[in-house]
Amino acid sequence: MIRKLKTSVMAALCCTVIGGGLAGCDGDAMENWDPFAAATQKADADLISGTKKIDVAGQSVNVSCSGDPAQGAPVIILMHGAGDGLDKMAAVQKTLSEKNRVCSYDRLGSGASGKPEGAQSLDSTGKVLTGVLDRVAGDGPVVLAGHSLGGLIAARYAPDHQDRVKGVVLMDATSPTMLGDIKKAIPESAKGPAAEMRAQNLAVFEGQNPEMLVITDGEVRSAGNIPVEVIQHGQQYLAAIPEYGPSLEKAWAAGQRKWLALSSDSKLSTAAKSGHHIYVDQPEIAVKAIQRVTSQAANAR
């Protein structure tokens, strides 16, 4: 029971823990990469169909694309949570591709993509996303649809790339203040499973995860008036954590509301029958939200 509980909660907090630390890691290669200097990425104009590995700043990134492109319509980019990969979003991608052009990708350290060369930041993982967008969407508009950690990355990316990100869907996205939320909800004095959960998640946020991504708290910055939909889970599984579960649920719900500041045109909804993986538990809710945002983004052009 403890093992099962730990697995579900770690997923909810966007985490998959690894044992090793980051000693000796060097993230300079990704930190200093200028995606706009990589003209060859945009020059490669053949349309990706199916799954293919592309080169982004010398790193192998696994990408999957499906559906037909439409003039002026945004390309939907699906972004998985930590510990997952693009394969887990395949069913939703297939459904969406009946009407839209859809792509997904494995971040460095995830799925079939290469491992990062060193510690990553939200900035460096965003540069990889830029390289992917250059390849699959060129200069065209995109809608980012992210789950958990993928949602956090999408929401951090959008304000700095308003020229290309024209809509965002966040599916139970990791809170913008999750590190502080964990420390507040589960005090340092906690014992038992809750204490283990606290320690493991803090380690993950410090970079002890397959993506070697250091996850920091921060204010939500605006991406203008692009359409944004935030979907939160309705099945309060975090409440199962002894003593501290209700506090975690409140913190998670508060984090979802904070993401509404991403746009002046944002709304929050609840997937009543869903746990953390909304696109698996209630895929129709995820699909309709992504389709709505994509349609709004297309009509706004």
PDB file of C-alpha atoms in Angstrom, residues 12 42 47-48 50 66 88-89 96 109 112-113 137 157 161 169 173-174 197 215 217 238 246 250 287:
ATOM      1  CA  ALA A  12       1.127  13.876  -9.182  1.00  0.00           C
ATOM      2  CA  LYS A  42      14.136  25.109 -40.471  1.00  0.00           C
ATOM      3  CA  LEU A  47       6.943  16.830 -43.256  1.00  0.00           C
ATOM      4  CA  ILE A  48       7.371  14.371 -40.399  1.00  0.00           C
ATOM      5  CA  GLY A  50       5.014   9.016 -37.623  1.00  0.00           C
ATOM      6  CA  SER A  66       0.361  12.941 -37.299  1.00  0.00           C
ATOM      7  CA  LYS A  88       1.573   7.598 -23.221  1.00  0.00           C
ATOM      8  CA  MET A  89      -0.116  10.412 -25.152  1.00  0.00           C
ATOM      9  CA  LEU A  96      -6.724  14.939 -32.222  1.00  0.00           C
ATOM     10  CA  GLY A 109      16.241  12.001 -20.559  1.00  0.00           C
ATOM     11  CA  ALA A 112      13.555   7.446 -26.723  1.00  0.00           C
ATOM     12  CA  SER A 113      15.353  10.799 -26.699  1.00  0.00           C
ATOM     13  CA  ALA A 137       6.037  23.918 -37.146  1.00  0.00           C
ATOM     14  CA  TYR A 157       7.691  28.958 -22.153  1.00  0.00           C
ATOM     15  CA  HIS A 161       7.356  33.118 -27.177  1.00  0.00           C
ATOM     16  CA  VAL A 169      -3.907  23.772 -22.320  1.00  0.00           C
ATOM     17  CA  ALA A 173       0.024  21.030 -14.426  1.00  0.00           C
ATOM     18  CA  THR A 174       2.641  21.130 -11.696  1.00  0.00           C
ATOM     19  CA  MET A 197       7.553  11.662   0.085  1.00  0.00           C
ATOM     20  CA  ILE A 215      12.662  22.791 -11.150  1.00  0.00           C
ATOM     21  CA  ASP A 217       9.275  28.083  -8.149  1.00  0.00           C
ATOM     22  CA  LEU A 238      -3.502  13.108  -2.682  1.00  0.00           C
ATOM     23  CA  PRO A 246      -5.745  17.347   2.637  1.00  0.00           C
ATOM     24  CA  LYS A 250      -5.524  22.360  -1.183  1.00  0.00           C
ATOM     25  CA  VAL A 287      -9.442  16.426 -26.383  1.00  0.00           C
TER      26      VAL A 287
END
